[in-house]
Amino acid sequence: RRVPIDAYSGLEDDNGWISAFAVNDCTRFQEIGNMLIDEAEKYFAEFGKKNISTGYYPVYFYQGVSEEHCKKYISLFELRGYRCTPSLARELYLSTYVSPCDIMQKKKSLEEESIYIGPMEDKYILSLIDSQEPFNNISMAFEFKSRLAELDYGRIRIAAKNGKVIGVCVFGDPYGSTERFGPFSVDSNYQGKGIGKVLLDDCLTEMKNRNLQKAWMQWTPLQGAADSLYKKAGFKITKTYITFSKNI
């Protein structure tokens, strides 16, 4: 990295990223692929890097390789000792989305605990973009800053308590599709209260009210609380992407 992402991360001196990788010669794929990775690892070693990864962080040319269509890439990196990390792309057609029957009651109970859920407000901007907040990280803070540039606060749905953002669910890509969904995150200190469920419904309902056709996302976990929420909301898996990482 040559430009810090935020005020806290610095240049992340231990880390290096392969931001694009492709081989166009099928007959010499393994040979050329290994030569490219040799050169990349040599380059990173010269600069004292300890970790190499591909894909998202947070600016990328491609998000990973398709598990279905790029098996030879996966094999190449695995044989080189890289760890493979899968993530799921999903989509939901909003015409089929119906809010859970208990959502209003759940939102009311959260409001009784002084937890606000709704569109972004000016007073929460610093909390939203500070990557040291417990609900946040460097990559998401970068994403949130790009959303704020549009000044369309309706696309940024938040949960907040005591003046602090404790959860975020956004949609719309300032550089692309308005139907892009995410990032979506809830502070681990407040999980288990139903905040994620209410926040997700709040965001999907806003998207539906704007007459968007669908919500789609490219980086979601294979399991855990978020995975369960997506399944219950009706999101369908469309593709599995693989990214690679290695300690050198």
mmCIF file of C-alpha atoms in Angstrom:
data_model
loop_
_atom_site.group_PDB
_atom_site.id
_atom_site.type_symbol
_atom_site.label_atom_id
_atom_site.label_comp_id
_atom_site.label_asym_id
_atom_site.label_seq_id
_atom_site.Cartn_x
_atom_site.Cartn_y
_atom_site.Cartn_z
ATOM 1 C CA ARG A 1 0.000 0.000 0.000
ATOM 2 C CA ARG A 2 1.263 3.480 -0.849
ATOM 3 C CA VAL A 3 -1.679 5.533 0.427
ATOM 4 C CA PRO A 4 -3.240 4.841 3.852
ATOM 5 C CA ILE A 5 -6.929 3.949 3.848
ATOM 6 C CA ASP A 6 -7.595 5.854 7.072
ATOM 7 C CA ALA A 7 -5.898 7.662 9.939
ATOM 8 C CA TYR A 8 -5.210 4.471 11.909
ATOM 9 C CA SER A 9 -4.065 1.777 9.504
ATOM 10 C CA GLY A 10 -0.911 3.370 8.087
ATOM 11 C CA LEU A 11 0.628 1.610 5.091
ATOM 12 C CA GLU A 12 0.211 -1.879 6.603
ATOM 13 C CA ASP A 13 3.870 -2.661 6.110
ATOM 14 C CA ASP A 14 3.506 -6.441 6.601
ATOM 15 C CA ASN A 15 0.868 -6.855 3.895
ATOM 16 C CA GLY A 16 0.977 -7.073 0.114
ATOM 17 C CA TRP A 17 -1.865 -7.604 -2.365
ATOM 18 C CA ILE A 18 -2.148 -9.295 -5.741
ATOM 19 C CA SER A 19 -4.828 -7.049 -7.194
ATOM 20 C CA ALA A 20 -5.204 -8.787 -10.580
ATOM 21 C CA PHE A 21 -4.121 -12.190 -11.891
ATOM 22 C CA ALA A 22 -4.821 -13.869 -15.257
ATOM 23 C CA VAL A 23 -3.180 -16.307 -17.668
ATOM 24 C CA ASN A 24 -4.424 -16.417 -21.261
ATOM 25 C CA ASP A 25 -2.403 -19.423 -22.501
ATOM 26 C CA CYS A 26 -4.290 -22.631 -21.664
ATOM 27 C CA THR A 27 -1.519 -24.984 -22.792
ATOM 28 C CA ARG A 28 1.094 -23.305 -20.568
ATOM 29 C CA PHE A 29 -1.218 -22.209 -17.769
ATOM 30 C CA GLN A 30 0.672 -23.894 -14.906
ATOM 31 C CA GLU A 31 4.087 -22.794 -16.177
ATOM 32 C CA ILE A 32 3.156 -19.149 -16.741
ATOM 33 C CA GLY A 33 1.019 -19.004 -13.589
ATOM 34 C CA ASN A 34 3.897 -20.236 -11.450
ATOM 35 C CA MET A 35 6.310 -17.780 -13.092
ATOM 36 C CA LEU A 36 3.947 -14.886 -12.291
ATOM 37 C CA ILE A 37 3.514 -15.950 -8.668
ATOM 38 C CA ASP A 38 7.293 -16.453 -8.342
ATOM 39 C CA GLU A 39 7.825 -12.860 -9.441
ATOM 40 C CA ALA A 40 5.088 -11.551 -7.156
ATOM 41 C CA GLU A 41 6.451 -13.356 -4.092
ATOM 42 C CA LYS A 42 9.986 -12.192 -4.907
ATOM 43 C CA TYR A 43 8.737 -8.605 -5.199
ATOM 44 C CA PHE A 44 6.910 -8.752 -1.856
ATOM 45 C CA ALA A 45 9.905 -10.375 -0.132
ATOM 46 C CA GLU A 46 12.186 -7.567 -1.319
ATOM 47 C CA PHE A 47 9.905 -5.091 0.462
ATOM 48 C CA GLY A 48 9.748 -7.164 3.640
ATOM 49 C CA LYS A 49 6.106 -8.192 3.327
ATOM 50 C CA LYS A 50 4.954 -11.097 5.477
ATOM 51 C CA ASN A 51 1.444 -11.684 4.134
ATOM 52 C CA ILE A 52 0.039 -11.849 0.598
ATOM 53 C CA SER A 53 -3.637 -11.835 -0.291
ATOM 54 C CA THR A 54 -5.869 -11.355 -3.317
ATOM 55 C CA GLY A 55 -9.222 -9.713 -3.862
ATOM 56 C CA TYR A 56 -11.044 -7.287 -1.640
ATOM 57 C CA TYR A 57 -9.174 -4.842 0.587
ATOM 58 C CA PRO A 58 -11.001 -2.567 -0.067
ATOM 59 C CA VAL A 59 -10.221 -1.383 -3.612
ATOM 60 C CA TYR A 60 -10.042 -4.255 -6.090
ATOM 61 C CA PHE A 61 -10.101 -5.086 -9.790
ATOM 62 C CA TYR A 62 -11.797 -8.414 -9.190
ATOM 63 C CA GLN A 63 -13.378 -9.879 -6.090
ATOM 64 C CA GLY A 64 -12.005 -13.375 -6.457
ATOM 65 C CA VAL A 65 -12.241 -16.322 -8.823
ATOM 66 C CA SER A 66 -15.394 -18.305 -9.493
ATOM 67 C CA GLU A 67 -15.364 -21.692 -7.789
ATOM 68 C CA GLU A 68 -17.410 -23.056 -10.700
ATOM 69 C CA HIS A 69 -15.496 -21.595 -13.653
ATOM 70 C CA CYS A 70 -11.915 -21.104 -12.417
ATOM 71 C CA LYS A 71 -10.906 -24.443 -10.901
ATOM 72 C CA LYS A 72 -7.431 -24.327 -12.463
ATOM 73 C CA TYR A 73 -6.704 -21.022 -10.697
ATOM 74 C CA ILE A 74 -7.790 -22.502 -7.373
ATOM 75 C CA SER A 75 -5.570 -25.540 -7.930
ATOM 76 C CA LEU A 76 -2.608 -23.341 -8.889
ATOM 77 C CA PHE A 77 -2.773 -21.216 -5.731
ATOM 78 C CA GLU A 78 -3.463 -24.217 -3.473
ATOM 79 C CA LEU A 79 -0.371 -26.013 -4.769
ATOM 80 C CA ARG A 80 1.601 -22.855 -3.958
ATOM 81 C CA GLY A 81 0.496 -23.075 -0.321
ATOM 82 C CA TYR A 82 -2.165 -20.365 -0.416
ATOM 83 C CA ARG A 83 -5.211 -20.599 1.833
ATOM 84 C CA CYS A 84 -8.517 -20.497 -0.047
ATOM 85 C CA THR A 85 -11.330 -18.427 1.476
ATOM 86 C CA PRO A 86 -14.807 -18.776 -0.051
ATOM 87 C CA SER A 87 -17.485 -16.071 -0.046
ATOM 88 C CA LEU A 88 -21.001 -16.161 -1.452
ATOM 89 C CA ALA A 89 -22.720 -13.865 -3.930
ATOM 90 C CA ARG A 90 -26.476 -13.617 -3.307
ATOM 91 C CA GLU A 91 -29.526 -11.854 -4.667
ATOM 92 C CA LEU A 92 -33.129 -11.225 -3.661
ATOM 93 C CA TYR A 93 -35.954 -10.132 -5.969
ATOM 94 C CA LEU A 94 -37.652 -7.404 -3.975
ATOM 95 C CA SER A 95 -41.094 -8.080 -5.447
ATOM 96 C CA THR A 96 -41.122 -11.297 -3.409
ATOM 97 C CA TYR A 97 -39.893 -9.736 -0.181
ATOM 98 C CA VAL A 98 -42.366 -9.433 2.697
ATOM 99 C CA SER A 99 -41.445 -7.969 6.083
ATOM 100 C CA PRO A 100 -41.550 -10.506 8.934
ATOM 101 C CA CYS A 101 -44.832 -10.299 10.848
ATOM 102 C CA ASP A 102 -43.077 -9.513 14.136
ATOM 103 C CA ILE A 103 -40.811 -6.775 12.798
ATOM 104 C CA MET A 104 -42.806 -3.772 14.043
ATOM 105 C CA GLN A 105 -43.047 -5.231 17.541
ATOM 106 C CA LYS A 106 -39.330 -5.956 17.554
ATOM 107 C CA LYS A 107 -38.510 -2.412 16.386
ATOM 108 C CA LYS A 108 -40.730 -0.953 19.107
ATOM 109 C CA SER A 109 -38.973 -2.981 21.794
ATOM 110 C CA LEU A 110 -35.592 -1.722 20.561
ATOM 111 C CA GLU A 111 -36.842 1.869 20.641
ATOM 112 C CA GLU A 112 -37.822 1.300 24.281
ATOM 113 C CA GLU A 113 -34.133 0.509 24.877
ATOM 114 C CA SER A 114 -33.261 3.865 23.208
ATOM 115 C CA ILE A 115 -31.941 2.134 20.088
ATOM 116 C CA TYR A 116 -32.616 4.186 16.953
ATOM 117 C CA ILE A 117 -33.049 2.399 13.622
ATOM 118 C CA GLY A 118 -33.570 4.425 10.469
ATOM 119 C CA PRO A 119 -31.808 6.625 7.908
ATOM 120 C CA MET A 120 -28.419 8.184 8.553
ATOM 121 C CA GLU A 121 -28.293 11.546 10.359
ATOM 122 C CA ASP A 122 -25.514 14.177 10.447
ATOM 123 C CA LYS A 123 -24.723 13.636 14.114
ATOM 124 C CA TYR A 124 -23.616 10.050 13.437
ATOM 125 C CA ILE A 125 -21.141 10.722 10.599
ATOM 126 C CA LEU A 126 -17.955 10.510 12.675
ATOM 127 C CA SER A 127 -19.075 7.317 14.350
ATOM 128 C CA LEU A 128 -19.986 5.807 10.964
ATOM 129 C CA ILE A 129 -16.618 6.354 9.266
ATOM 130 C CA ASP A 130 -14.334 5.696 12.250
ATOM 131 C CA SER A 131 -12.791 2.279 11.618
ATOM 132 C CA GLN A 132 -11.962 1.914 15.316
ATOM 133 C CA GLU A 133 -15.648 1.673 16.199
ATOM 134 C CA PRO A 134 -16.518 -1.914 17.279
ATOM 135 C CA PHE A 135 -19.088 -2.399 14.472
ATOM 136 C CA ASN A 136 -16.653 -1.266 11.791
ATOM 137 C CA ASN A 137 -13.329 -2.029 10.087
ATOM 138 C CA ILE A 138 -11.015 -0.334 7.592
ATOM 139 C CA SER A 139 -12.711 -1.796 4.523
ATOM 140 C CA MET A 140 -16.245 -0.934 5.617
ATOM 141 C CA ALA A 141 -15.257 2.568 6.723
ATOM 142 C CA PHE A 142 -13.903 3.134 3.221
ATOM 143 C CA GLU A 143 -17.218 1.924 1.758
ATOM 144 C CA PHE A 144 -19.268 4.154 4.069
ATOM 145 C CA LYS A 145 -17.247 7.242 3.113
ATOM 146 C CA SER A 146 -18.014 6.612 -0.562
ATOM 147 C CA ARG A 147 -21.749 6.361 0.245
ATOM 148 C CA LEU A 148 -21.704 9.679 2.108
ATOM 149 C CA ALA A 149 -20.349 11.405 -1.004
ATOM 150 C CA GLU A 150 -23.775 11.021 -2.610
ATOM 151 C CA LEU A 151 -25.506 12.832 0.271
ATOM 152 C CA ASP A 152 -28.408 10.383 -0.055
ATOM 153 C CA TYR A 153 -28.801 9.452 3.585
ATOM 154 C CA GLY A 154 -31.789 7.247 2.800
ATOM 155 C CA ARG A 155 -29.377 4.678 1.357
ATOM 156 C CA ILE A 156 -27.545 4.435 4.683
ATOM 157 C CA ARG A 157 -29.671 2.709 7.330
ATOM 158 C CA ILE A 158 -28.216 2.662 10.824
ATOM 159 C CA ALA A 159 -28.793 1.425 14.350
ATOM 160 C CA ALA A 160 -27.540 3.822 17.017
ATOM 161 C CA LYS A 161 -27.488 4.126 20.801
ATOM 162 C CA ASN A 162 -26.115 6.879 23.029
ATOM 163 C CA GLY A 163 -24.896 8.852 20.023
ATOM 164 C CA LYS A 164 -22.894 5.961 18.581
ATOM 165 C CA VAL A 165 -23.574 3.864 15.506
ATOM 166 C CA ILE A 166 -23.881 0.198 16.496
ATOM 167 C CA GLY A 167 -25.053 -1.190 13.166
ATOM 168 C CA VAL A 168 -25.157 -0.272 9.481
ATOM 169 C CA CYS A 169 -26.947 -1.593 6.409
ATOM 170 C CA VAL A 170 -26.442 0.305 3.139
ATOM 171 C CA PHE A 171 -27.335 -0.062 -0.518
ATOM 172 C CA GLY A 172 -26.356 1.558 -3.802
ATOM 173 C CA ASP A 173 -22.885 1.736 -5.297
ATOM 174 C CA PRO A 174 -21.810 5.322 -6.120
ATOM 175 C CA TYR A 175 -19.698 3.872 -8.948
ATOM 176 C CA GLY A 176 -22.245 1.353 -10.219
ATOM 177 C CA SER A 177 -25.587 -0.275 -9.519
ATOM 178 C CA THR A 178 -28.177 1.222 -7.156
ATOM 179 C CA GLU A 179 -29.288 -2.360 -6.455
ATOM 180 C CA ARG A 180 -26.003 -3.337 -4.823
ATOM 181 C CA PHE A 181 -26.622 -4.283 -1.179
ATOM 182 C CA GLY A 182 -24.126 -3.929 1.680
ATOM 183 C CA PRO A 183 -21.987 -3.661 3.671
ATOM 184 C CA PHE A 184 -24.151 -4.841 6.565
ATOM 185 C CA SER A 185 -22.764 -5.051 10.101
ATOM 186 C CA VAL A 186 -23.867 -5.004 13.749
ATOM 187 C CA ASP A 187 -21.571 -4.397 16.714
ATOM 188 C CA SER A 188 -20.881 -7.777 18.361
ATOM 189 C CA ASN A 189 -21.658 -6.211 21.763
ATOM 190 C CA TYR A 190 -25.270 -5.726 20.624
ATOM 191 C CA GLN A 191 -25.859 -8.907 18.683
ATOM 192 C CA GLY A 192 -28.623 -11.253 19.812
ATOM 193 C CA LYS A 193 -31.125 -8.437 20.379
ATOM 194 C CA GLY A 194 -32.750 -8.603 16.933
ATOM 195 C CA ILE A 195 -31.032 -5.430 15.709
ATOM 196 C CA GLY A 196 -29.717 -7.137 12.586
ATOM 197 C CA LYS A 197 -33.161 -8.466 11.709
ATOM 198 C CA VAL A 198 -34.812 -5.050 12.048
ATOM 199 C CA LEU A 199 -31.968 -3.232 10.282
ATOM 200 C CA LEU A 200 -32.018 -5.655 7.349
ATOM 201 C CA ASP A 201 -35.786 -5.249 6.957
ATOM 202 C CA ASP A 202 -35.472 -1.472 7.185
ATOM 203 C CA CYS A 203 -32.932 -1.446 4.337
ATOM 204 C CA LEU A 204 -34.783 -3.906 2.082
ATOM 205 C CA THR A 205 -38.060 -2.048 2.627
ATOM 206 C CA GLU A 206 -36.427 1.239 1.598
ATOM 207 C CA MET A 207 -35.060 -0.422 -1.533
ATOM 208 C CA LYS A 208 -38.491 -1.817 -2.365
ATOM 209 C CA ASN A 209 -40.124 1.581 -1.771
ATOM 210 C CA ARG A 210 -37.720 3.046 -4.352
ATOM 211 C CA ASN A 211 -38.998 0.515 -6.902
ATOM 212 C CA LEU A 212 -35.678 -1.284 -7.218
ATOM 213 C CA GLN A 213 -35.990 -4.725 -8.786
ATOM 214 C CA LYS A 214 -33.568 -6.670 -6.636
ATOM 215 C CA ALA A 215 -30.859 -6.538 -3.983
ATOM 216 C CA TRP A 216 -27.558 -8.235 -4.822
ATOM 217 C CA MET A 217 -24.275 -8.631 -2.970
ATOM 218 C CA GLN A 218 -20.967 -10.308 -3.665
ATOM 219 C CA TRP A 219 -19.228 -10.784 -0.318
ATOM 220 C CA THR A 220 -21.147 -12.765 2.307
ATOM 221 C CA PRO A 221 -20.089 -15.482 4.763
ATOM 222 C CA LEU A 222 -20.979 -19.145 4.381
ATOM 223 C CA GLN A 223 -22.289 -19.418 7.924
ATOM 224 C CA GLY A 224 -23.043 -17.460 11.070
ATOM 225 C CA ALA A 225 -25.707 -14.944 12.080
ATOM 226 C CA ALA A 226 -25.577 -12.934 8.838
ATOM 227 C CA ASP A 227 -25.909 -16.074 6.725
ATOM 228 C CA SER A 228 -28.984 -17.091 8.717
ATOM 229 C CA LEU A 229 -30.569 -13.638 8.279
ATOM 230 C CA TYR A 230 -29.984 -13.654 4.520
ATOM 231 C CA LYS A 231 -31.543 -17.087 4.132
ATOM 232 C CA LYS A 232 -34.613 -16.141 6.173
ATOM 233 C CA ALA A 233 -35.060 -12.953 4.137
ATOM 234 C CA GLY A 234 -35.097 -15.001 0.921
ATOM 235 C CA PHE A 235 -31.656 -14.294 -0.555
ATOM 236 C CA LYS A 236 -30.525 -16.966 -3.017
ATOM 237 C CA ILE A 237 -26.888 -17.934 -3.603
ATOM 238 C CA THR A 238 -25.769 -17.112 -7.143
ATOM 239 C CA LYS A 239 -22.031 -17.832 -7.083
ATOM 240 C CA THR A 240 -19.137 -18.808 -4.826
ATOM 241 C CA TYR A 241 -15.952 -16.753 -5.072
ATOM 242 C CA ILE A 242 -12.515 -17.765 -3.805
ATOM 243 C CA THR A 243 -9.772 -15.426 -2.597
ATOM 244 C CA PHE A 244 -6.272 -16.534 -1.626
ATOM 245 C CA SER A 245 -3.846 -15.641 1.148
ATOM 246 C CA LYS A 246 -0.442 -16.801 2.297
ATOM 247 C CA ASN A 247 2.063 -16.054 5.055
ATOM 248 C CA ILE A 248 5.589 -15.779 3.633
#
